[in-house]
mmCIF file of C-alpha atoms and ligand atoms in Angstrom:
data_model
loop_
_atom_site.group_PDB
_atom_site.id
_atom_site.type_symbol
_atom_site.label_atom_id
_atom_site.label_comp_id
_atom_site.label_asym_id
_atom_site.label_seq_id
_atom_site.Cartn_x
_atom_site.Cartn_y
_atom_site.Cartn_z
ATOM 1 C CA MET A 188 -245.077 -33.741 -10.046
ATOM 2 C CA ARG A 189 -245.641 -31.989 -7.250
ATOM 3 C CA ARG A 190 -246.764 -28.246 -7.321
ATOM 4 C CA ALA A 191 -247.588 -26.265 -4.189
ATOM 5 C CA ARG A 192 -246.563 -28.416 -0.969
ATOM 6 C CA LEU A 193 -246.574 -28.062 2.813
ATOM 7 C CA THR A 194 -244.204 -29.395 4.675
ATOM 8 C CA ILE A 195 -244.228 -29.565 8.579
ATOM 9 C CA LEU A 196 -240.283 -30.100 9.879
ATOM 10 C CA VAL A 197 -241.328 -32.018 13.518
ATOM 11 C CA ASP A 198 -238.231 -31.574 14.595
ATOM 12 C CA ALA A 199 -238.261 -28.083 14.446
ATOM 13 C CA LEU A 200 -241.997 -28.500 17.152
ATOM 14 C CA ARG A 201 -240.008 -30.390 19.382
ATOM 15 C CA HIS A 202 -236.917 -27.947 19.464
ATOM 16 C CA ASN A 203 -239.639 -24.779 20.028
ATOM 17 C CA LEU A 204 -240.938 -26.546 22.638
ATOM 18 C CA ALA A 205 -236.939 -27.162 24.475
ATOM 19 C CA VAL A 206 -237.002 -23.168 23.935
ATOM 20 C CA ALA A 207 -240.147 -22.605 25.864
ATOM 21 C CA ARG A 208 -239.992 -25.111 28.401
ATOM 22 C CA SER A 209 -235.806 -23.210 29.085
ATOM 23 C CA ALA A 210 -237.756 -19.932 29.459
ATOM 24 C CA ALA A 211 -240.051 -20.820 31.566
ATOM 25 C CA ASP A 212 -237.332 -22.105 33.588
ATOM 26 C CA GLY A 213 -239.383 -23.901 35.742
ATOM 27 C CA ARG A 214 -242.848 -23.491 35.056
ATOM 28 C CA ALA A 215 -245.121 -25.521 33.381
ATOM 29 C CA VAL A 216 -245.900 -25.383 29.955
ATOM 30 C CA PHE A 217 -249.599 -25.619 28.143
ATOM 31 C CA ALA A 218 -248.825 -25.488 24.599
ATOM 32 C CA ALA A 219 -250.903 -23.272 22.323
ATOM 33 C CA VAL A 220 -252.534 -25.966 19.683
ATOM 34 C CA LYS A 221 -255.871 -24.349 19.053
ATOM 35 C CA ALA A 222 -256.287 -23.654 15.106
ATOM 36 C CA ASP A 223 -255.311 -26.748 14.077
ATOM 37 C CA GLY A 224 -251.802 -26.208 15.859
ATOM 38 C CA TYR A 225 -252.056 -22.786 14.341
ATOM 39 C CA GLY A 226 -252.073 -24.516 11.181
ATOM 40 C CA HIS A 227 -250.033 -27.266 11.335
ATOM 41 C CA GLY A 228 -252.561 -29.864 12.255
ATOM 42 C CA LEU A 229 -254.020 -30.653 15.571
ATOM 43 C CA LEU A 230 -252.160 -33.880 16.379
ATOM 44 C CA THR A 231 -249.223 -33.307 14.283
ATOM 45 C CA ALA A 232 -248.552 -30.050 16.944
ATOM 46 C CA ALA A 233 -249.571 -31.979 19.816
ATOM 47 C CA ARG A 234 -247.312 -35.271 19.380
ATOM 48 C CA ALA A 235 -244.426 -33.062 18.450
ATOM 49 C CA PHE A 236 -245.151 -30.836 21.600
ATOM 50 C CA SER A 237 -246.335 -34.627 23.817
ATOM 51 C CA ALA A 238 -242.328 -35.858 22.496
ATOM 52 C CA ALA A 239 -240.497 -32.506 23.392
ATOM 53 C CA GLY A 240 -242.225 -32.806 27.356
ATOM 54 C CA THR A 241 -244.943 -30.588 27.295
ATOM 55 C CA ASP A 242 -247.057 -30.565 30.270
ATOM 56 C CA GLY A 243 -250.264 -30.048 28.888
ATOM 57 C CA PHE A 244 -251.948 -28.076 25.864
ATOM 58 C CA ALA A 245 -254.089 -25.244 25.275
ATOM 59 C CA VAL A 246 -257.014 -25.317 22.838
ATOM 60 C CA ALA A 247 -260.052 -23.063 22.340
ATOM 61 C CA THR A 248 -263.023 -24.801 23.011
ATOM 62 C CA PRO A 249 -263.795 -29.025 24.242
ATOM 63 C CA ALA A 250 -264.384 -30.200 20.919
ATOM 64 C CA GLU A 251 -260.625 -29.727 20.046
ATOM 65 C CA GLY A 252 -260.053 -30.868 23.563
ATOM 66 C CA LEU A 253 -261.826 -34.030 22.621
ATOM 67 C CA ALA A 254 -259.913 -34.454 19.308
ATOM 68 C CA LEU A 255 -257.058 -34.970 21.728
ATOM 69 C CA ARG A 256 -257.903 -37.124 23.954
ATOM 70 C CA GLU A 257 -259.040 -39.751 21.338
ATOM 71 C CA ALA A 258 -255.818 -39.112 19.956
ATOM 72 C CA GLY A 259 -254.265 -40.705 23.256
ATOM 73 C CA LEU A 260 -253.076 -37.955 24.469
ATOM 74 C CA THR A 261 -253.170 -37.375 28.599
ATOM 75 C CA GLU A 262 -251.135 -33.922 29.603
ATOM 76 C CA ARG A 263 -253.151 -31.437 31.467
ATOM 77 C CA LEU A 264 -255.700 -29.615 29.192
ATOM 78 C CA LEU A 265 -256.605 -26.221 28.964
ATOM 79 C CA VAL A 266 -260.214 -25.099 26.990
ATOM 80 C CA LEU A 267 -259.213 -21.211 27.012
ATOM 81 C CA GLN A 268 -262.990 -20.282 25.944
ATOM 82 C CA GLY A 269 -264.545 -22.563 28.707
ATOM 83 C CA ALA A 270 -267.819 -24.441 28.421
ATOM 84 C CA MET A 271 -271.301 -22.857 27.251
ATOM 85 C CA THR A 272 -273.831 -25.830 27.928
ATOM 86 C CA ALA A 273 -274.796 -28.947 29.797
ATOM 87 C CA GLN A 274 -273.178 -31.141 27.211
ATOM 88 C CA GLU A 275 -269.489 -29.352 26.941
ATOM 89 C CA LEU A 276 -269.303 -29.322 30.959
ATOM 90 C CA ASP A 277 -270.148 -33.497 30.738
ATOM 91 C CA LEU A 278 -267.610 -33.396 27.698
ATOM 92 C CA ALA A 279 -264.881 -31.484 29.736
ATOM 93 C CA LEU A 280 -266.067 -34.410 32.850
ATOM 94 C CA ASP A 281 -265.654 -37.179 30.775
ATOM 95 C CA HIS A 282 -262.230 -36.409 29.143
ATOM 96 C CA SER A 283 -260.593 -34.334 32.452
ATOM 97 C CA LEU A 284 -260.318 -30.843 30.255
ATOM 98 C CA GLU A 285 -260.179 -27.748 32.575
ATOM 99 C CA VAL A 286 -262.643 -24.802 31.784
ATOM 100 C CA VAL A 287 -261.836 -21.902 31.991
ATOM 101 C CA PHE A 288 -264.287 -19.424 33.460
ATOM 102 C CA HIS A 289 -264.398 -16.120 31.570
ATOM 103 C CA ASP A 290 -268.022 -15.291 31.650
ATOM 104 C CA VAL A 291 -270.760 -14.821 34.234
ATOM 105 C CA ALA A 292 -273.459 -17.198 31.744
ATOM 106 C CA GLN A 293 -270.849 -19.765 32.557
ATOM 107 C CA LEU A 294 -271.090 -19.985 35.645
ATOM 108 C CA ASP A 295 -275.119 -19.816 35.431
ATOM 109 C CA VAL A 296 -274.961 -22.720 32.847
ATOM 110 C CA LEU A 297 -272.515 -24.461 35.443
ATOM 111 C CA GLU A 298 -275.146 -24.186 38.377
ATOM 112 C CA SER A 299 -277.897 -25.520 36.530
ATOM 113 C CA HIS A 300 -275.985 -28.376 35.956
ATOM 114 C CA ALA A 301 -274.219 -28.981 38.359
ATOM 115 C CA THR A 302 -276.377 -31.354 40.818
ATOM 116 C CA ASP A 303 -276.078 -34.119 37.599
ATOM 117 C CA LEU A 304 -271.810 -34.304 37.812
ATOM 118 C CA PRO A 305 -270.181 -35.779 40.244
ATOM 119 C CA GLU A 306 -268.210 -34.219 43.157
ATOM 120 C CA GLY A 307 -265.016 -32.454 42.468
ATOM 121 C CA ALA A 308 -264.665 -34.207 39.208
ATOM 122 C CA LEU A 309 -264.097 -30.574 37.089
ATOM 123 C CA ARG A 310 -261.043 -28.564 37.411
ATOM 124 C CA ALA A 311 -261.820 -24.559 36.499
ATOM 125 C CA TRP A 312 -259.590 -21.567 36.026
ATOM 126 C CA ILE A 313 -260.720 -18.426 36.440
ATOM 127 C CA LYS A 314 -260.563 -15.843 33.044
ATOM 128 C CA VAL A 315 -259.567 -12.360 34.760
ATOM 129 C CA ASP A 316 -259.867 -9.249 32.556
ATOM 130 C CA THR A 317 -256.690 -7.294 33.714
ATOM 131 C CA GLY A 318 -256.677 -4.773 30.793
ATOM 132 C CA MET A 319 -257.104 -6.505 27.569
ATOM 133 C CA HIS A 320 -261.147 -6.105 27.129
ATOM 134 C CA ARG A 321 -261.794 -9.011 25.411
ATOM 135 C CA ALA A 322 -262.316 -12.079 27.450
ATOM 136 C CA GLY A 323 -262.792 -12.627 31.196
ATOM 137 C CA LEU A 324 -264.219 -11.413 34.139
ATOM 138 C CA SER A 325 -263.587 -8.376 35.447
ATOM 139 C CA PRO A 326 -261.604 -7.895 38.694
ATOM 140 C CA GLU A 327 -264.058 -6.602 41.211
ATOM 141 C CA GLN A 328 -265.878 -9.963 39.786
ATOM 142 C CA VAL A 329 -263.428 -12.322 39.979
ATOM 143 C CA ALA A 330 -264.365 -13.033 44.257
ATOM 144 C CA ASP A 331 -268.109 -13.801 43.807
ATOM 145 C CA ALA A 332 -267.034 -15.941 40.870
ATOM 146 C CA ARG A 333 -264.500 -17.590 43.327
ATOM 147 C CA ALA A 334 -267.291 -18.083 45.839
ATOM 148 C CA ARG A 335 -269.655 -19.828 42.845
ATOM 149 C CA LEU A 336 -267.122 -22.232 41.916
ATOM 150 C CA ASP A 337 -266.213 -23.179 45.853
ATOM 151 C CA SER A 338 -269.851 -23.798 46.622
ATOM 152 C CA CYS A 339 -270.112 -26.252 43.143
ATOM 153 C CA ALA A 340 -269.237 -29.501 44.721
ATOM 154 C CA ALA A 341 -268.477 -30.711 41.453
ATOM 155 C CA ILE A 342 -265.815 -28.122 41.293
ATOM 156 C CA ASP A 343 -261.741 -29.542 41.926
ATOM 157 C CA PRO A 344 -261.445 -26.738 45.299
ATOM 158 C CA HIS A 345 -257.814 -26.522 43.394
ATOM 159 C CA VAL A 346 -259.249 -23.443 41.335
ATOM 160 C CA GLY A 347 -256.729 -21.465 39.324
ATOM 161 C CA LEU A 348 -256.604 -18.273 38.226
ATOM 162 C CA MET A 349 -254.651 -16.813 34.355
ATOM 163 C CA THR A 350 -255.253 -12.969 32.711
ATOM 164 C CA HIS A 351 -253.940 -12.735 28.703
ATOM 165 C CA PHE A 352 -251.914 -9.708 27.743
ATOM 166 C CA ALA A 353 -252.976 -7.068 25.117
ATOM 167 C CA ARG A 354 -249.281 -5.906 24.539
ATOM 168 C CA ALA A 355 -246.756 -8.291 25.134
ATOM 169 C CA ASP A 356 -244.666 -7.696 21.937
ATOM 170 C CA GLU A 357 -244.285 -4.440 21.793
ATOM 171 C CA PRO A 358 -240.879 -3.002 22.851
ATOM 172 C CA ASP A 359 -242.525 -0.813 25.589
ATOM 173 C CA LEU A 360 -243.825 -2.807 28.211
ATOM 174 C CA SER A 361 -245.723 -0.643 30.518
ATOM 175 C CA ALA A 362 -248.739 -1.802 29.510
ATOM 176 C CA THR A 363 -247.959 -5.684 30.018
ATOM 177 C CA ASP A 364 -246.655 -3.819 33.743
ATOM 178 C CA ALA A 365 -249.799 -2.506 34.410
ATOM 179 C CA GLN A 366 -251.675 -5.851 33.681
ATOM 180 C CA ILE A 367 -249.434 -7.633 36.103
ATOM 181 C CA ASP A 368 -249.922 -5.218 38.820
ATOM 182 C CA VAL A 369 -254.189 -6.343 38.751
ATOM 183 C CA PHE A 370 -253.644 -9.306 38.391
ATOM 184 C CA ARG A 371 -251.456 -9.527 41.515
ATOM 185 C CA SER A 372 -253.666 -7.725 43.518
ATOM 186 C CA VAL A 373 -256.287 -10.373 42.584
ATOM 187 C CA ALA A 374 -254.016 -12.984 43.005
ATOM 188 C CA ALA A 375 -253.483 -12.094 46.161
ATOM 189 C CA GLY A 376 -254.030 -14.989 48.783
ATOM 190 C CA TRP A 377 -255.569 -17.247 45.637
ATOM 191 C CA LYS A 378 -255.662 -20.834 46.294
ATOM 192 C CA GLY A 379 -254.781 -21.989 43.462
ATOM 193 C CA GLU A 380 -252.477 -22.449 40.113
ATOM 194 C CA THR A 381 -251.984 -19.021 38.156
ATOM 195 C CA SER A 382 -251.257 -18.778 34.430
ATOM 196 C CA LEU A 383 -250.486 -15.182 32.419
ATOM 197 C CA CYS A 384 -247.979 -15.503 29.886
ATOM 198 C CA ASN A 385 -248.279 -15.730 26.284
ATOM 199 C CA SER A 386 -245.124 -16.275 23.677
ATOM 200 C CA ALA A 387 -244.359 -12.878 23.703
ATOM 201 C CA ALA A 388 -244.316 -12.363 28.164
ATOM 202 C CA LEU A 389 -242.521 -15.580 27.750
ATOM 203 C CA LEU A 390 -239.584 -14.351 25.970
ATOM 204 C CA GLY A 391 -239.436 -10.130 26.763
ATOM 205 C CA CYS A 392 -241.219 -10.639 30.011
ATOM 206 C CA GLU A 393 -239.128 -11.582 32.554
ATOM 207 C CA THR A 394 -241.554 -10.273 36.276
ATOM 208 C CA ALA A 395 -244.728 -11.891 34.492
ATOM 209 C CA GLY A 396 -244.663 -15.143 36.726
ATOM 210 C CA GLY A 397 -247.199 -17.416 37.182
ATOM 211 C CA ASP A 398 -246.886 -21.044 37.990
ATOM 212 C CA TRP A 399 -248.291 -22.147 33.862
ATOM 213 C CA VAL A 400 -247.045 -20.567 30.765
ATOM 214 C CA ARG A 401 -249.087 -20.618 27.590
ATOM 215 C CA PRO A 402 -246.376 -20.536 24.730
ATOM 216 C CA GLY A 403 -248.525 -20.615 21.848
ATOM 217 C CA ILE A 404 -246.797 -18.954 17.732
ATOM 218 C CA MET A 405 -243.362 -19.198 19.479
ATOM 219 C CA LEU A 406 -243.354 -23.057 19.739
ATOM 220 C CA TYR A 407 -244.364 -22.895 15.585
ATOM 221 C CA GLY A 408 -241.120 -20.812 14.876
ATOM 222 C CA GLY A 409 -243.249 -17.369 14.326
ATOM 223 C CA ASN A 410 -241.648 -14.034 15.724
ATOM 224 C CA PRO A 411 -243.958 -13.058 19.173
ATOM 225 C CA PHE A 412 -242.950 -9.436 18.539
ATOM 226 C CA ILE A 413 -243.726 -7.330 16.509
ATOM 227 C CA PHE A 414 -239.831 -5.915 15.918
ATOM 228 C CA GLY A 415 -236.810 -8.227 15.889
ATOM 229 C CA GLU A 416 -237.078 -11.677 14.227
ATOM 230 C CA ALA A 417 -237.008 -15.107 15.528
ATOM 231 C CA ALA A 418 -234.106 -16.756 15.215
ATOM 232 C CA GLN A 419 -233.320 -14.464 17.638
ATOM 233 C CA TYR A 420 -234.418 -16.312 19.919
ATOM 234 C CA ASP A 421 -233.419 -19.538 18.047
ATOM 235 C CA LEU A 422 -236.759 -20.378 17.739
ATOM 236 C CA ARG A 423 -236.990 -22.674 13.513
ATOM 237 C CA PRO A 424 -239.771 -22.430 11.242
ATOM 238 C CA ALA A 425 -242.443 -25.396 11.441
ATOM 239 C CA MET A 426 -243.833 -25.257 8.852
ATOM 240 C CA GLU A 427 -242.162 -24.257 5.273
ATOM 241 C CA LEU A 428 -245.204 -23.556 1.660
ATOM 242 C CA LYS A 429 -243.349 -24.448 -1.567
ATOM 243 C CA THR A 430 -243.748 -24.885 -5.327
ATOM 244 C CA GLN A 431 -242.385 -25.250 -8.559
ATOM 245 C CA LEU A 432 -241.731 -22.493 -11.350
ATOM 246 C CA ILE A 433 -244.009 -23.654 -14.128
ATOM 247 C CA ALA A 434 -243.464 -21.149 -16.740
ATOM 248 C CA VAL A 435 -240.249 -19.222 -17.135
ATOM 249 C CA ARG A 436 -240.480 -15.828 -19.918
ATOM 250 C CA GLU A 437 -239.346 -13.136 -20.762
ATOM 251 C CA VAL A 438 -241.674 -9.480 -20.173
ATOM 252 C CA PRO A 439 -241.133 -6.841 -22.825
ATOM 253 C CA ARG A 440 -240.075 -3.466 -21.004
ATOM 254 C CA GLY A 441 -243.306 -1.362 -20.383
ATOM 255 C CA GLY A 442 -245.415 -5.035 -19.801
ATOM 256 C CA ALA A 443 -248.223 -4.808 -17.096
ATOM 257 C CA ILE A 444 -248.102 -8.018 -15.179
ATOM 258 C CA GLY A 445 -251.353 -10.318 -13.937
ATOM 259 C CA TYR A 446 -254.712 -8.237 -12.339
ATOM 260 C CA GLY A 447 -254.580 -4.670 -12.156
ATOM 261 C CA GLY A 448 -251.653 -4.514 -14.540
ATOM 262 C CA ARG A 449 -249.626 -3.193 -10.968
ATOM 263 C CA PHE A 450 -245.793 -4.025 -11.800
ATOM 264 C CA VAL A 451 -244.884 -2.596 -15.109
ATOM 265 C CA ALA A 452 -241.992 -4.042 -16.259
ATOM 266 C CA PRO A 453 -238.732 -1.436 -16.107
ATOM 267 C CA GLU A 454 -237.309 -3.158 -18.762
ATOM 268 C CA THR A 455 -237.799 -6.415 -20.426
ATOM 269 C CA MET A 456 -236.837 -8.704 -17.852
ATOM 270 C CA PRO A 457 -237.246 -12.566 -17.106
ATOM 271 C CA VAL A 458 -240.130 -13.508 -15.791
ATOM 272 C CA GLY A 459 -241.197 -16.789 -13.670
ATOM 273 C CA VAL A 460 -245.096 -18.142 -13.061
ATOM 274 C CA ALA A 461 -245.238 -20.298 -10.162
ATOM 275 C CA SER A 462 -248.041 -22.692 -8.945
ATOM 276 C CA VAL A 463 -249.279 -21.191 -5.385
ATOM 277 C CA GLY A 464 -251.585 -18.539 -4.863
ATOM 278 C CA TYR A 465 -254.237 -16.909 -2.505
ATOM 279 C CA GLY A 466 -256.458 -19.997 -2.868
ATOM 280 C CA ASP A 467 -253.580 -22.451 -1.157
ATOM 281 C CA GLY A 468 -252.846 -19.732 1.594
ATOM 282 C CA TYR A 469 -250.401 -17.509 -0.379
ATOM 283 C CA PRO A 470 -251.837 -14.086 0.980
ATOM 284 C CA ARG A 471 -253.547 -11.903 -1.692
ATOM 285 C CA HIS A 472 -252.688 -8.411 0.348
ATOM 286 C CA ALA A 473 -248.553 -9.793 -0.766
ATOM 287 C CA PRO A 474 -246.968 -6.354 -2.946
ATOM 288 C CA ASP A 475 -245.033 -5.793 -5.616
ATOM 289 C CA GLY A 476 -241.100 -6.953 -3.415
ATOM 290 C CA THR A 477 -242.681 -9.306 -1.349
ATOM 291 C CA PRO A 478 -239.877 -12.027 -0.855
ATOM 292 C CA ILE A 479 -239.611 -15.044 -2.349
ATOM 293 C CA LEU A 480 -236.223 -17.748 -2.718
ATOM 294 C CA VAL A 481 -235.992 -19.286 -6.418
ATOM 295 C CA ASN A 482 -233.776 -22.554 -6.074
ATOM 296 C CA GLY A 483 -232.902 -20.388 -2.846
ATOM 297 C CA ARG A 484 -231.681 -17.522 -3.636
ATOM 298 C CA ARG A 485 -233.897 -14.269 -2.591
ATOM 299 C CA THR A 486 -235.643 -12.287 -5.023
ATOM 300 C CA GLN A 487 -238.853 -10.777 -5.189
ATOM 301 C CA ILE A 488 -242.680 -11.148 -6.398
ATOM 302 C CA VAL A 489 -243.983 -8.717 -9.276
ATOM 303 C CA GLY A 490 -247.938 -8.355 -10.044
ATOM 304 C CA ARG A 491 -250.767 -9.120 -7.756
ATOM 305 C CA VAL A 492 -251.595 -12.832 -6.562
ATOM 306 C CA SER A 493 -253.734 -14.595 -8.657
ATOM 307 C CA MET A 494 -255.251 -17.996 -6.919
ATOM 308 C CA ASP A 495 -253.240 -20.663 -7.914
ATOM 309 C CA LEU A 496 -250.041 -18.297 -9.359
ATOM 310 C CA VAL A 497 -247.728 -15.176 -8.128
ATOM 311 C CA THR A 498 -245.332 -13.803 -10.860
ATOM 312 C CA ILE A 499 -241.658 -13.715 -9.790
ATOM 313 C CA ASP A 500 -238.979 -11.216 -10.966
ATOM 314 C CA LEU A 501 -235.924 -13.685 -12.527
ATOM 315 C CA ARG A 502 -233.215 -11.026 -13.048
ATOM 316 C CA GLY A 503 -230.335 -12.227 -12.030
ATOM 317 C CA VAL A 504 -231.687 -15.481 -11.102
ATOM 318 C CA GLU A 505 -230.758 -18.473 -12.812
ATOM 319 C CA ALA A 506 -233.704 -20.610 -13.190
ATOM 320 C CA GLN A 507 -236.005 -23.106 -15.239
ATOM 321 C CA VAL A 508 -239.687 -24.741 -15.362
ATOM 322 C CA GLY A 509 -240.001 -27.233 -12.564
ATOM 323 C CA ASP A 510 -237.335 -25.456 -10.181
ATOM 324 C CA GLU A 511 -238.178 -24.119 -6.412
ATOM 325 C CA VAL A 512 -239.990 -22.103 -5.048
ATOM 326 C CA GLU A 513 -240.251 -21.339 -1.290
ATOM 327 C CA CYS A 514 -243.222 -19.363 -0.396
ATOM 328 C CA TRP A 515 -241.528 -19.126 3.321
ATOM 329 C CA GLY A 516 -240.120 -21.859 5.227
ATOM 330 C CA SER A 517 -235.979 -22.773 6.776
ATOM 331 C CA GLY A 518 -234.805 -20.455 4.194
ATOM 332 C CA LEU A 519 -237.166 -17.436 4.311
ATOM 333 C CA ALA A 520 -239.365 -16.410 8.204
ATOM 334 C CA ILE A 521 -242.605 -16.322 7.233
ATOM 335 C CA ASP A 522 -242.644 -12.990 9.694
ATOM 336 C CA GLU A 523 -240.950 -11.013 6.252
ATOM 337 C CA ILE A 524 -244.102 -12.251 4.454
ATOM 338 C CA ALA A 525 -246.528 -11.417 6.921
ATOM 339 C CA GLN A 526 -245.057 -7.851 7.663
ATOM 340 C CA ALA A 527 -244.872 -7.049 3.791
ATOM 341 C CA SER A 528 -248.681 -7.904 3.245
ATOM 342 C CA GLY A 529 -250.059 -6.328 6.564
ATOM 343 C CA THR A 530 -250.313 -9.208 9.273
ATOM 344 C CA ILE A 531 -248.884 -11.821 11.710
ATOM 345 C CA SER A 532 -247.434 -14.778 11.025
ATOM 346 C CA TYR A 533 -250.503 -16.661 12.914
ATOM 347 C CA GLU A 534 -252.703 -15.307 10.273
ATOM 348 C CA LEU A 535 -250.806 -16.848 7.243
ATOM 349 C CA MET A 536 -249.800 -20.458 9.413
ATOM 350 C CA CYS A 537 -253.801 -20.264 9.944
ATOM 351 C CA GLN A 538 -255.208 -19.890 5.928
ATOM 352 C CA VAL A 539 -253.401 -22.496 4.579
ATOM 353 C CA SER A 540 -255.741 -24.095 2.962
ATOM 354 C CA GLY A 541 -257.351 -27.343 3.782
ATOM 355 C CA GLN A 542 -256.439 -29.291 0.779
ATOM 356 C CA LEU A 543 -253.026 -28.097 0.972
ATOM 357 C CA ARG A 544 -252.845 -29.367 5.036
ATOM 358 C CA ALA A 545 -254.535 -32.337 4.710
ATOM 359 C CA GLU A 546 -252.250 -33.761 1.907
ATOM 360 C CA ALA A 547 -248.798 -32.029 4.299
ATOM 361 C CA ARG A 548 -245.744 -33.646 4.153
ATOM 362 C CA ILE A 549 -244.937 -33.809 7.933
ATOM 363 C CA LEU A 550 -241.494 -34.622 8.194
ATOM 364 C CA GLY A 551 -239.367 -35.856 11.119
ATOM 365 C CA GLN A 552 -242.476 -37.551 12.950
ATOM 366 C CA SER A 553 -241.580 -40.548 15.574
HETATM 367 C C1 PLP B 273 -253.378 -17.904 21.902
HETATM 368 C C2 PLP B 273 -253.319 -17.767 22.977
HETATM 369 C C3 PLP B 273 -252.383 -17.928 23.510
HETATM 370 C C4 PLP B 273 -250.529 -18.050 22.603
HETATM 371 O O1 PLP B 273 -250.342 -16.696 22.288
HETATM 372 P P1 PLP B 273 -249.290 -16.891 21.154
HETATM 373 O O2 PLP B 273 -249.221 -15.294 21.487
HETATM 374 O O3 PLP B 273 -249.403 -17.802 20.227
HETATM 375 O O4 PLP B 273 -247.899 -17.348 22.128
HETATM 376 C C5 PLP B 273 -252.014 -18.226 25.075
HETATM 377 N N1 PLP B 273 -253.290 -17.554 25.939
HETATM 378 C C6 PLP B 273 -254.199 -17.948 25.260
HETATM 379 C C7 PLP B 273 -255.194 -17.225 25.874
HETATM 380 C C8 PLP B 273 -254.461 -17.484 23.863
HETATM 381 O O5 PLP B 273 -255.300 -17.451 23.679
#
């Protein structure tokens, strides 16, 4: 009998990629598959997006890029953190990975290693910090960085220019518009491709433009915005976390449930015990009232989440030991659990335990 179980819905991944392609409106798509495909499995996600016609992938590190090449994926491949060492440059070269230069130290590494590299072989992007103040060269540093790349024979002359938005998920896009303005001033007369949009900007900011977009969370069915819901954009959940009831019991009025006695039964009430907890990746911060489905019926958790168990309010719910419990998935948006727990769907997806991921059921893989 199965207990907590992760299911990946490949049809949903493909569908969401099609939504992104349509929003991209002719722009090319780097599907973001970093962090093990946002917890869905790097290769599961990448193969689904490949089948749905992505133009490329965005990963965080060269090692992730290598894993995709070794699996036989031939699309363009953007390494967001770029190369930090000569070995990583060699890896990029050997496997046609496109490296982002976001810091001057990476140019130093390139120049001290460049004589060993074949001519024009390495595709490069410059990341400009247009206001997020995380990774990226300042606008003033870009011309010098471009000159250094152009004078390096190993670098393909078509250098890309990219940036990343800090606040495209908010209803007020003034900070994003300011970033776009900075980007445009840097990109004026740029020879090479450009890329600006994450999921939120792709769906919410029609003026951002660029040759490439870089959607991530929307491809997995998460809502990229801090308002509204994913379904409004026809996005489908690609991950389901389900388990079953291992006990159904009655808690007397005044009985305190679980560690810390956080929930006190206001009346004698039926409580379900389900086999899932923070050890599986269910958020420990989920408060009383966090929604959960039992036999497809919406109810709520009561009491603190334990390592491998949660307790569920079964008032008004017909349920027995062995019945199905859905933590999130097609019947309950992961964003609801994230919001209740003070986090975002990205984190819940990435937090699913390695064991559940390794044993995930993959539905619809061709
Ligand atoms: C992760 C990432 C993305 C994708 O962001 P989403 O919000 O998941 O769409 C795009 N660009 C960069 C630089 C990233 O790090």
